[in-house]
XYZ file of C-alpha atoms in Angstrom:
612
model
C 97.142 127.256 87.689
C 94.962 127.898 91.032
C 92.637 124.937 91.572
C 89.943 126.840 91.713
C 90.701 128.196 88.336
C 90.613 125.118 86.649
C 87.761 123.777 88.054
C 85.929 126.459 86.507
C 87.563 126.125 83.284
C 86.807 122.392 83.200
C 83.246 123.435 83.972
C 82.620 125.775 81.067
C 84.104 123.362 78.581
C 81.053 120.622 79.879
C 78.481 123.441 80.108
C 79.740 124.826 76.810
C 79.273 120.827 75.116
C 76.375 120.613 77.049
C 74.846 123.838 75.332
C 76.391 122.651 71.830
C 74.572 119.151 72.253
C 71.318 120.523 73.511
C 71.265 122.673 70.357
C 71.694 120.302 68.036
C 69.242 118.383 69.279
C 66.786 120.963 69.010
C 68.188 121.104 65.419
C 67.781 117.931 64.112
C 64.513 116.747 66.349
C 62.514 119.626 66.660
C 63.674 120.946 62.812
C 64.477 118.066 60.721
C 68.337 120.056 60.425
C 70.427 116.962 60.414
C 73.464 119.084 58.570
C 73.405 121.840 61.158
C 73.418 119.489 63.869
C 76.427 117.849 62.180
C 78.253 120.527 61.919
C 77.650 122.172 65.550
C 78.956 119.069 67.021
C 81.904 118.720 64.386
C 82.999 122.525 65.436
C 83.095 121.840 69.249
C 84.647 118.692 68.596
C 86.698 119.891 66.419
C 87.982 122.627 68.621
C 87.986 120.024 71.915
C 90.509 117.610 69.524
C 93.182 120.625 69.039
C 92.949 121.479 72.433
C 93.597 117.969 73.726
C 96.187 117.558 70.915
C 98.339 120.463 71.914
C 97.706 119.275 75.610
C 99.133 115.600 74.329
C 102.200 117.006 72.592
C 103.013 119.746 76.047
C 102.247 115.803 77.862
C 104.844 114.118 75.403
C 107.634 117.039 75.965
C 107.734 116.452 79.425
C 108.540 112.739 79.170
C 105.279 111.349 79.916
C 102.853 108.939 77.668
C 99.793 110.181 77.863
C 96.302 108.769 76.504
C 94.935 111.408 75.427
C 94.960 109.749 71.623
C 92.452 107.595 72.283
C 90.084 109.739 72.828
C 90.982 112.001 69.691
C 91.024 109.142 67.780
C 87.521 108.164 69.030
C 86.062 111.687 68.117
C 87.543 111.610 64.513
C 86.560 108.153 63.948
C 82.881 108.597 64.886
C 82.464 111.894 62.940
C 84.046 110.527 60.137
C 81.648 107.479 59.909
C 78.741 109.760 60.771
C 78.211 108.764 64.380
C 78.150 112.395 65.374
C 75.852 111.469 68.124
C 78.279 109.145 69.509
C 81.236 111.546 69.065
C 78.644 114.075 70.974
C 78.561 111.722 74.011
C 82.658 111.133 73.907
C 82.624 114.667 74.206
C 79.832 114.811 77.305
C 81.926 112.054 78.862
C 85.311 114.012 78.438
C 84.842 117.350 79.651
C 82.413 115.594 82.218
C 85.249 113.519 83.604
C 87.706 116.250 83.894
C 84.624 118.054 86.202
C 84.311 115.370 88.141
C 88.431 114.528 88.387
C 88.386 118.173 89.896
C 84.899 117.733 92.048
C 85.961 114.173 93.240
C 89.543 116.159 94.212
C 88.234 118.966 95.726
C 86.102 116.652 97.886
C 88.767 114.495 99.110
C 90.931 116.986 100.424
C 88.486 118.757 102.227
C 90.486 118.038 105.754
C 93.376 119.409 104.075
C 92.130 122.208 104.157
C 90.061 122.613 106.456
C 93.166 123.826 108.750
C 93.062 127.345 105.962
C 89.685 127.758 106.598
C 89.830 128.782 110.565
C 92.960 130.561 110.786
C 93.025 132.591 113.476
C 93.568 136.209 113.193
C 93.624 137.993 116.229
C 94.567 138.039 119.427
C 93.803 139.591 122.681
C 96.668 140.858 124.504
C 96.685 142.024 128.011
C 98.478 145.175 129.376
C 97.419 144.423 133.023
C 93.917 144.324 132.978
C 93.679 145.875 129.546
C 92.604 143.942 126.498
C 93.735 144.882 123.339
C 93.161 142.676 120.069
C 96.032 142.557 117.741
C 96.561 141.010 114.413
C 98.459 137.831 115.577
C 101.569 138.592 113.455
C 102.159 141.740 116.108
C 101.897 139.691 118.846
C 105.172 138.799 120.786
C 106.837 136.285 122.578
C 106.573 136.747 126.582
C 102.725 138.672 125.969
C 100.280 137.845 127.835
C 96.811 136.952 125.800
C 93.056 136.004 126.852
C 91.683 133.180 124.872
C 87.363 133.428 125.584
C 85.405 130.470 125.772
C 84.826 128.958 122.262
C 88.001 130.564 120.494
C 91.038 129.452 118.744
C 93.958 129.780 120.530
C 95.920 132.093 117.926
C 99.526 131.920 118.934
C 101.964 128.886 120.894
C 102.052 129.634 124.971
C 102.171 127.707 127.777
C 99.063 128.465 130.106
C 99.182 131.279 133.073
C 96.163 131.275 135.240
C 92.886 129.265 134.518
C 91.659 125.982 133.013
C 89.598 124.848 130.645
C 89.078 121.586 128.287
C 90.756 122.314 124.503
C 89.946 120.557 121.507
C 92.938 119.655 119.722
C 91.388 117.643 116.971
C 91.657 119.919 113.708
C 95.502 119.286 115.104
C 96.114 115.633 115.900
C 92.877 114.062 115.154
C 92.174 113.148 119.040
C 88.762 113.942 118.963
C 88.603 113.881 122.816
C 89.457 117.388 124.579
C 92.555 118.021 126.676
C 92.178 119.544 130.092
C 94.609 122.144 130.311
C 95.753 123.328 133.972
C 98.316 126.443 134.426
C 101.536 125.309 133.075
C 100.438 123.357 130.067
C 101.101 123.902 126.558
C 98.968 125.144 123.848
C 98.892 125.157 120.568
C 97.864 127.955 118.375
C 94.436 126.459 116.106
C 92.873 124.240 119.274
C 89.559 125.465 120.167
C 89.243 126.788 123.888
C 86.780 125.145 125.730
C 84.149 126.756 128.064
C 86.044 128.544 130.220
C 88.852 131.575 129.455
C 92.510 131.038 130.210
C 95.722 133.630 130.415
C 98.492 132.170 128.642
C 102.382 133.220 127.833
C 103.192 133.405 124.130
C 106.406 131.059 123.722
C 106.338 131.158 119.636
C 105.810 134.343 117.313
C 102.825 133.487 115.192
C 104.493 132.847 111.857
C 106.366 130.210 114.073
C 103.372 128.368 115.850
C 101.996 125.317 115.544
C 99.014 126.550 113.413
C 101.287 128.805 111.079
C 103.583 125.136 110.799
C 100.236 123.276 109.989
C 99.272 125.661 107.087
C 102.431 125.785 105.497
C 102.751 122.310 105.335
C 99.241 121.964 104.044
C 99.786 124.645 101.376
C 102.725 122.552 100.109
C 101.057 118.985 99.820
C 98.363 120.900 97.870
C 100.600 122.376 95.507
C 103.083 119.585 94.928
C 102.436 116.685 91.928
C 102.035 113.475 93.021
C 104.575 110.807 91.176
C 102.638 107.941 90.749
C 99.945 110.422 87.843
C 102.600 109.274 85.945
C 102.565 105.375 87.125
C 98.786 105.026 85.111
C 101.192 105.424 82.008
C 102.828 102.315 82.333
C 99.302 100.580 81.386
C 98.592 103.731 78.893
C 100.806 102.075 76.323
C 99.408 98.376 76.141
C 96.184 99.373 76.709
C 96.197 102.137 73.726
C 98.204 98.996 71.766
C 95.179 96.457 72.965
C 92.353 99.296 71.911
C 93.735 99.838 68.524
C 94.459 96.060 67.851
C 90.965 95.097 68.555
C 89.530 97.812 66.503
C 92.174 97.204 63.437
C 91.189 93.531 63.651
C 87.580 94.189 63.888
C 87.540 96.699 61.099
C 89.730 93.929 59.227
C 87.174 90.769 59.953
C 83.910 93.217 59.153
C 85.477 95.351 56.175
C 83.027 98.335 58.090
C 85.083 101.101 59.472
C 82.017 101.553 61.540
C 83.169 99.095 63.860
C 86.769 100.571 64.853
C 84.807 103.677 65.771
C 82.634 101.466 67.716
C 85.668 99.870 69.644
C 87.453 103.349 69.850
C 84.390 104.550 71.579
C 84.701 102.430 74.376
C 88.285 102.166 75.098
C 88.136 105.548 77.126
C 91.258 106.459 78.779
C 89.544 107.863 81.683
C 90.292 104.836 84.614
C 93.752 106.064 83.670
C 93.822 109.371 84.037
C 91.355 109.543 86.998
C 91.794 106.721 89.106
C 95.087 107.066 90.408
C 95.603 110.815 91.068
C 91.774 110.913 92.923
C 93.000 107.750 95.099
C 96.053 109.206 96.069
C 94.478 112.792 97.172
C 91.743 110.592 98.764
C 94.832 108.223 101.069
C 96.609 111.878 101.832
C 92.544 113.253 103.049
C 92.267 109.808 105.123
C 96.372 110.318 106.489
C 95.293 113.906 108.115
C 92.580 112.390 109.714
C 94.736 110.129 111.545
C 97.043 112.948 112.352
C 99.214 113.008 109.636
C 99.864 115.344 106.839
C 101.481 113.867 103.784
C 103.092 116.433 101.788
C 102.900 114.844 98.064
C 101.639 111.600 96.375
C 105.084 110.490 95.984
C 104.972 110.009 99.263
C 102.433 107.638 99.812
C 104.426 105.228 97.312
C 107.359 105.477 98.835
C 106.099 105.054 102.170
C 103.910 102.022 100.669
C 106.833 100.588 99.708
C 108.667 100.960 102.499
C 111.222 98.305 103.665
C 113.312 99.681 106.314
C 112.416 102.300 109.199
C 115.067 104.181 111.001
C 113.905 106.329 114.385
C 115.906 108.572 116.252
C 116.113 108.159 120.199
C 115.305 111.249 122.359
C 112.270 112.622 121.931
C 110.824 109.858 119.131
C 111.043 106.439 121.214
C 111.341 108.328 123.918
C 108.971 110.463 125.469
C 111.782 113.228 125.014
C 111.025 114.248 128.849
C 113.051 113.440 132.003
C 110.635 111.390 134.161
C 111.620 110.598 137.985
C 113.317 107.570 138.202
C 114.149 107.044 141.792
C 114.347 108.867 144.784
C 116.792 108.183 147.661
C 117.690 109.949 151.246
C 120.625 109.982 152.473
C 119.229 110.938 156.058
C 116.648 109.073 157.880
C 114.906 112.007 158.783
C 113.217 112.697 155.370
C 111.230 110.102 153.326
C 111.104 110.107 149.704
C 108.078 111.833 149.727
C 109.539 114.744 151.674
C 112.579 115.097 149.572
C 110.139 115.563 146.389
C 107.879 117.609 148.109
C 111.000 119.838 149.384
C 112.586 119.948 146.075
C 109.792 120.580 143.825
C 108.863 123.547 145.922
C 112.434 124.842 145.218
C 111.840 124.396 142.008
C 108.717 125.272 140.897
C 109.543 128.648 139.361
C 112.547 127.217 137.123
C 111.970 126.626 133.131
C 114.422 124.506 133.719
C 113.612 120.505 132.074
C 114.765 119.111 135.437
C 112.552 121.277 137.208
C 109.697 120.852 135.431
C 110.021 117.380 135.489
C 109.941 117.308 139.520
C 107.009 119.838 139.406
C 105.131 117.331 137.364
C 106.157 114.177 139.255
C 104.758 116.464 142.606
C 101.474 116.958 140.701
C 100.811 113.460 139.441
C 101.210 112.265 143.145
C 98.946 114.883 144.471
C 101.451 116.356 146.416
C 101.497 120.025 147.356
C 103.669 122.428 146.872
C 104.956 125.013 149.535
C 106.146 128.654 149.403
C 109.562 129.279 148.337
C 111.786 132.085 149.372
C 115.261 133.437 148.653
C 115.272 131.703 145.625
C 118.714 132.435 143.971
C 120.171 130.108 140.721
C 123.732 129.082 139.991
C 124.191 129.177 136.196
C 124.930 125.145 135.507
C 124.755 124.705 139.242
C 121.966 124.552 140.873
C 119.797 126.451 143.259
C 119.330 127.586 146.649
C 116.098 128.186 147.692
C 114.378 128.470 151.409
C 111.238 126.428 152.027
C 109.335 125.872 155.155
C 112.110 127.841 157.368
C 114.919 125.033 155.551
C 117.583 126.017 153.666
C 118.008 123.530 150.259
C 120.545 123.103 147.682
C 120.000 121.430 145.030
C 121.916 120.664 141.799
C 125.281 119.067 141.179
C 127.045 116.530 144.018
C 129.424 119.164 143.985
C 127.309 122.241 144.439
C 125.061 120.316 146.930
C 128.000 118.780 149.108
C 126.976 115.793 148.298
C 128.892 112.297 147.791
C 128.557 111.401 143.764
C 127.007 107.896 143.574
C 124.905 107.740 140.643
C 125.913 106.048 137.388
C 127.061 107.947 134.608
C 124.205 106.571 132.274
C 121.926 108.498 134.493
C 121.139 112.547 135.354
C 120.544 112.992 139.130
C 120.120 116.586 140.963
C 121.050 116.066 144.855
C 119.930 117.782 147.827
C 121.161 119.232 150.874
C 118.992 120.442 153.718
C 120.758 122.949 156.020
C 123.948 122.176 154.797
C 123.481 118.339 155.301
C 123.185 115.683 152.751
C 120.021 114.324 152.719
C 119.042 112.637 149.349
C 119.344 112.333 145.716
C 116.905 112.435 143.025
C 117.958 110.185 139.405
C 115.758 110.696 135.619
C 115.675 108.427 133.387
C 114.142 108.993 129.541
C 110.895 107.411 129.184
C 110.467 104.820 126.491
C 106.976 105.670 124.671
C 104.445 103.164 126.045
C 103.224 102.666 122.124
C 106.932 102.170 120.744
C 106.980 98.006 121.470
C 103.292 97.971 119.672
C 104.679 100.426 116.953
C 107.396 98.082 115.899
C 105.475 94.898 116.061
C 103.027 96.920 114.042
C 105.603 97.921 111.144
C 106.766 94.526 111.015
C 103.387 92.938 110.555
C 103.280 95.529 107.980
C 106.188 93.965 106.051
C 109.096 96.554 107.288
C 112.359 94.066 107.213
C 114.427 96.562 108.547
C 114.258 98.502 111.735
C 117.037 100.437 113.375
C 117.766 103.281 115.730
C 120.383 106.562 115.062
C 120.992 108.530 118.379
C 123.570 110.701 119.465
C 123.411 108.808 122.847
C 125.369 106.628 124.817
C 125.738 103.113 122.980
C 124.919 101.307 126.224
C 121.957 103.966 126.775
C 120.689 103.485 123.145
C 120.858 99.473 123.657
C 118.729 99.191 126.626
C 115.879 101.541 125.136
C 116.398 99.867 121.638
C 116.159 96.259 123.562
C 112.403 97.622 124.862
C 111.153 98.985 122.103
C 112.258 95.757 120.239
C 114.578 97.361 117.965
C 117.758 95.088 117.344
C 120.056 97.443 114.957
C 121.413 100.241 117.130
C 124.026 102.901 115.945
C 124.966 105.173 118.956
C 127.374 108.490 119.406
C 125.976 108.957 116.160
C 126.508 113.089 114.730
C 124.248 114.422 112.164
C 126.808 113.905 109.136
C 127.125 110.170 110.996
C 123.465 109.260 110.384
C 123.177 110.567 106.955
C 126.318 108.765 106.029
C 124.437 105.849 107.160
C 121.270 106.514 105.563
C 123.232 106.722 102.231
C 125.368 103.351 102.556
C 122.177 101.658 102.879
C 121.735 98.733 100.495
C 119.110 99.093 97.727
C 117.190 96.248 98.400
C 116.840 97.758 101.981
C 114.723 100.712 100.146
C 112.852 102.756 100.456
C 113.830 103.773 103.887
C 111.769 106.161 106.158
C 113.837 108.089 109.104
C 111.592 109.106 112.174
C 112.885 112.405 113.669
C 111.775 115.539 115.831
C 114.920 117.762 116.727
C 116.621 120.216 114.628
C 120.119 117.708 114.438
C 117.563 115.240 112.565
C 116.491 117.695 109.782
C 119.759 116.270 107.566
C 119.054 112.980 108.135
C 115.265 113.134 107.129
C 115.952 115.207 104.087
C 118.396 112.159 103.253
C 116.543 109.434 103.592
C 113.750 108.219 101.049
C 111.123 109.386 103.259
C 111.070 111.939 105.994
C 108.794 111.802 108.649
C 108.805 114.285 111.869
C 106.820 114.130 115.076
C 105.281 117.854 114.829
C 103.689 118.021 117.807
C 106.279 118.919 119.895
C 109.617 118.900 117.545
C 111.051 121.179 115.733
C 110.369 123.559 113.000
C 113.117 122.602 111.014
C 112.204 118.768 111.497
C 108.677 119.452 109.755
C 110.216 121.482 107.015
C 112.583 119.255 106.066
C 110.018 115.952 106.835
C 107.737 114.651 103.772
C 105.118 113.729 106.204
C 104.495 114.916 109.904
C 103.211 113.334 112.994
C 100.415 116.013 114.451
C 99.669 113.848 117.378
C 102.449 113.147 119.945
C 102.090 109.507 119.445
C 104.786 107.403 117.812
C 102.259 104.375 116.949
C 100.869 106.858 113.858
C 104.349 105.783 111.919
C 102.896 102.398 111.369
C 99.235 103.941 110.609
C 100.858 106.273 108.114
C 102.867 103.160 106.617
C 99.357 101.266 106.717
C 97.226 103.845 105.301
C 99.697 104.292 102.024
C 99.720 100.506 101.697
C 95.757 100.495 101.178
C 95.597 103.690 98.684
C 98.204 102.311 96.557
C 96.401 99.379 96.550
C 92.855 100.571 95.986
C 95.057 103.382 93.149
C 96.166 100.189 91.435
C 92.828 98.050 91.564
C 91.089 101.170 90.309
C 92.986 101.672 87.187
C 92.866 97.964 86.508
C 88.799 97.242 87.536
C 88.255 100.236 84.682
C 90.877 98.501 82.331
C 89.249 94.981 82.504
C 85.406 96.640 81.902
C 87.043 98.728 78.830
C 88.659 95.532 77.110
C 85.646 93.097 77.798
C 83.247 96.368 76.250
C 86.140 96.341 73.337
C 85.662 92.884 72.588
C 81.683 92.906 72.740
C 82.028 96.357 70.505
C 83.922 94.627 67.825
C 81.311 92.324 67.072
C 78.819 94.595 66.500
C 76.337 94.205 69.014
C 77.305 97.395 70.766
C 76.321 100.584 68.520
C 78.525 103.989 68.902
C 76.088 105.847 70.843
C 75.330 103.000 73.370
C 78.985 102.409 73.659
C 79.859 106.482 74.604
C 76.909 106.016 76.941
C 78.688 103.030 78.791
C 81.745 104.564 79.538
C 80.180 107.160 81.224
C 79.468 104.084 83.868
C 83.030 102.952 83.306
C 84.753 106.057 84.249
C 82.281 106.406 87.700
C 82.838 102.739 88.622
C 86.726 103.834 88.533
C 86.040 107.256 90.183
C 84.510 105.310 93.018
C 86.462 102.708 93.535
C 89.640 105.288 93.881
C 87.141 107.214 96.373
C 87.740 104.280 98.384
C 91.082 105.075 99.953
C 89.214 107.857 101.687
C 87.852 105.889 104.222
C 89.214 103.953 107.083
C 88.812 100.417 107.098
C 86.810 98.827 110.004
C 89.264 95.972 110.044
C 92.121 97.530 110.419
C 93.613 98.795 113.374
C 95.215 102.135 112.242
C 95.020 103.715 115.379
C 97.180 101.249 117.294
């Protein structure tokens, strides 16, 4: 049933008691009608009982233990010793709770959805200098579109002509804007800044970032969350504990008065709200750090977790081939002139080795000249003229170049009218935050940390070694890591694999917990992920790990601060001192003091550092 739907069912069954109980009031205290008052709160009860009995017995098919007895048990005890008041607030306190279960929800996953709320719908394509606006669905990959100052960005596309500052936060949480110059990325759902920019759509709609973002969003909304079911392993003592207290003080008293009374205040509701609100609440406070956790299941698991496995490229890594070194051949050209040379070549390629160079040119300021007679040898290289020199650049082979670079390493070489005159070597970037991430995930109580790659074992070693990551398996294929995943010993579980390309989609459906680095991975990685990393940033794996940690324990405390109150109001209640009505009134304060304290795992803790 549609959230919505319920809520507003909920509703009318508290305005509905609400209506019943003002009228009977009315009845007895403004007409002396004592009987009709009775008997207007003995039908709604009455008809509130059968409906929570036929929801216990649909609870007790499904193979849960639920609660619910308690509080038919309370109603039929206090109308049948003539506390109908009493049973009047039970029933205020009932279909009040469930309100407030689905008001208390509603308001803790406001940020996850808040990315359904500002969808954008069209966009504005341009047919040379024409503007039309199109219903993003229509628009294809390779258009051109105008995004105005203070609009979402509707599709994927990698900027054209302008610049502008974007804010990316309703993304990856970063609340500070991104300056985006021609050749950048964006991502459909940012908000353009103050200034309009052209870009190239690189993703149909339904594939973009946004589109990803809502799906995923639309799935942890609709999915039940595990640990609901966790509150039952108290339900059973604690109905046993209720009922023994209230048999005992009926016993000691010979007044059946008295089990009502204890009935009364053993209200199931820290069970059946705590946890659920408290886990909704730690999912709210995991998208504001960037990460969307599809189902409460979940954040046990990853509460739990003992062992972390990450793949290489693209998670330690930056997944982007940085310049490593530079080196001429020819005394005539510096280091700086073999970049400058070569970039210029390049700077019209897609190709990752090209932009790579382009981007090493513009983070030393360097500028670019005009190319000419640009022509590309598929899995070559390229031969380009630039400043009245002939280049080739590519493979020692292509180039004419003596090979001399190791075979760990990818190098491009260069020849400048038809002479050798330098080389060029990449290396993949570790993450800065990967050392920080791991001490982080230890501190955290992770025992186990290891790395699956495709790549070269002595590749794999030497980035594992500096990200402090001792277990490395390396030349590993996609039926290779989830064989491994699998053999892993129980007592090394739950384990969470840390993924973003399509050959890691197996492995994190196979593991206990998936977990993909959206931003710039793969659709298939965030499909097959339970939770996904908005913000490129690896050190959110140990925030997401961290945040789960505190909800389940804030879930837990909850259900047992609301326990503790019930059976010390239980014991006072079976002496006597507590009458029915008082006692219905009271667990009105019990069930907010639990509602409250599961509210907790909403917010971020001063003293933590879960933004590392």
């Amino acid at each position: 049933m549609d959230e919505e739907v319920i809520f507003m069912t909920n509703f009318k069954k508290f305005v509905l008691v609400l209506a019943v109980g003002a009228a009977a009031l009315v009845a007895e205290f403004g007409f002396g009608q004592s009987a009709v008052a009775f008997w207007l709160i003995v039908i709604v009860g009455g008809l509130t009982t059968i409906s929570m009995f036929i929801g216990m017995i649909e609870t007790l098919r499904s193979g849960k233990y639920g609660v619910d007895i308690l509080a038919i048990t309370a109603i039929i005890a206090t109308l049948a010793v003539g506390e109908y008041w009493a049973s009047l607030m039970v029933l205020v306190m009932l279909t009040g709770g469930d309100s407030l279960e689905d008001y208390a929800g509603k308001q803790a996953g406001r940020e996850l959805s808040a990315l359904l709320d500002n969808s954008p719908q069209i966009a504005h394509v341009l047919t040379g200098e024409t503007i039309r606006d199109l219903p993003v669905d229509e628009v294809t990959v390779g258009a051109l579109v105008l995004v105005k100052p203070g609009e979402v960005v509707p599709v994927d596309g990698r900027v054209s002509a302008g610049s502008s500052f974007v804010d990316e936060a309703s993304l990856t949480g970063e609340s500070k804007p991104v300056d985006k110059q021609p050749g950048d990325e964006l991502m459909s759902g940012s908000l353009n800044g103050d200034a309009p920019l052209r870009f190239t759509v690189t993703k149909k709609a339904a594939d973009s970032q946004y589109q990803t973002l809502v799906k995923l969003v639309k799935e942890s909304q609709t999915k039940p969350a595990r640990f609901v079911r966790l509150a039952d392993r108290y339900a059973v003592p604690f109905t046993a504990v209720a009922y023994l207290i209230g048999g005992v003080a009926w016993f000691v008293s010979k007044d059946p008065v008295r089990f009502a009374e204890v009935l009364v205040v053993a209200s199931p509701c820290p069970l059946i709200l705590a946890a659920p609100i408290a886990l909704v609440a730690g999912m709210s406070r995991s998208s504001r750090n960037g990460i969307v956790v599809k189902t409460g299941t979940t954040i046990e698991k990853l509460a739990e977790t003992k062992s972390v496995a990450f793949d290489k490229t693209g998670t330690i890594t930056a997944g982007s081939l940085s310049v490593n070194e530079i080196r001429s051949f020819d005394g005539r050209y510096t280091a700086a002139d073999l970049l400058q040379l070569s970039a210029s070549a390049e700077q019209e390629s897609n190709h990752i080795l090209a932009r790579s160079l382009t981007q090493e040119a513009k983070a030393r300021k360097t500028a670019l000249l005009p190319v000419s007679e640009l022509a590309e040898s598929t899995g070559q290289g390229i031969t380009a003229t630039v400043a009245g020199q002939q280049l080739k650049i590519g493979k020692a082979a292509f180039a004419g170049c003596p090979e001399s670079h190791r075979e760990d390493q990818t190098a491009v070489y260069i020849a400048i009218d038809g002479i050798a005159a330098g080389r060029i070597t990449f290396a993949d970037i570790l993450r800065p935050e990967a050392p920080t991430t791991m001490t982080a995930l230890r501190q955290a109580g992770v025992q186990h940390i290891k790395m699956l790659t495709g790549d070269h074992q002595r590749i794999a070693e030497k980035i594992a070694g500096r990200a402090g990551i001792t277990e490395v398996h390396a030349e590993c294929l996609p039926a290779d890591k989830i064989r491994i995943i699998q053999e892993t010993a129980s007592d090394e579980r739950p384990l969470v694999m840390v993924g973003d390309g399509v050959n890691d989609a197996p492995a994190l459906a196979a593991a206990d917990v998936g977990i993909a680095m959206g931003a710039h991975g793969s659709t298939a990685a965030s499909e097959s992920a339970d939770a996904v990393i908005l913000k490129d940033d690896l050190s959110r794996v140990a925030t997401a790990v961290t945040v789960a940690q505190d909800t389940m324990k804030i879930a837990r405390q909850s259900v047992l601060i609301g326990i503790f109150i019930c059976v010390v109001l239980m014991l006072i209640a079976a002496t006597g001192i507590i009458p029915a009505l008082l006692g219905a009134a009271l667990q009105e304060v019990v069930d907010t003091v639990s509602i409250l304290s599961a509210l907790r795992a909403k917010n971020d803790r001063s003293n933590q550092k879960l933004r590392i």
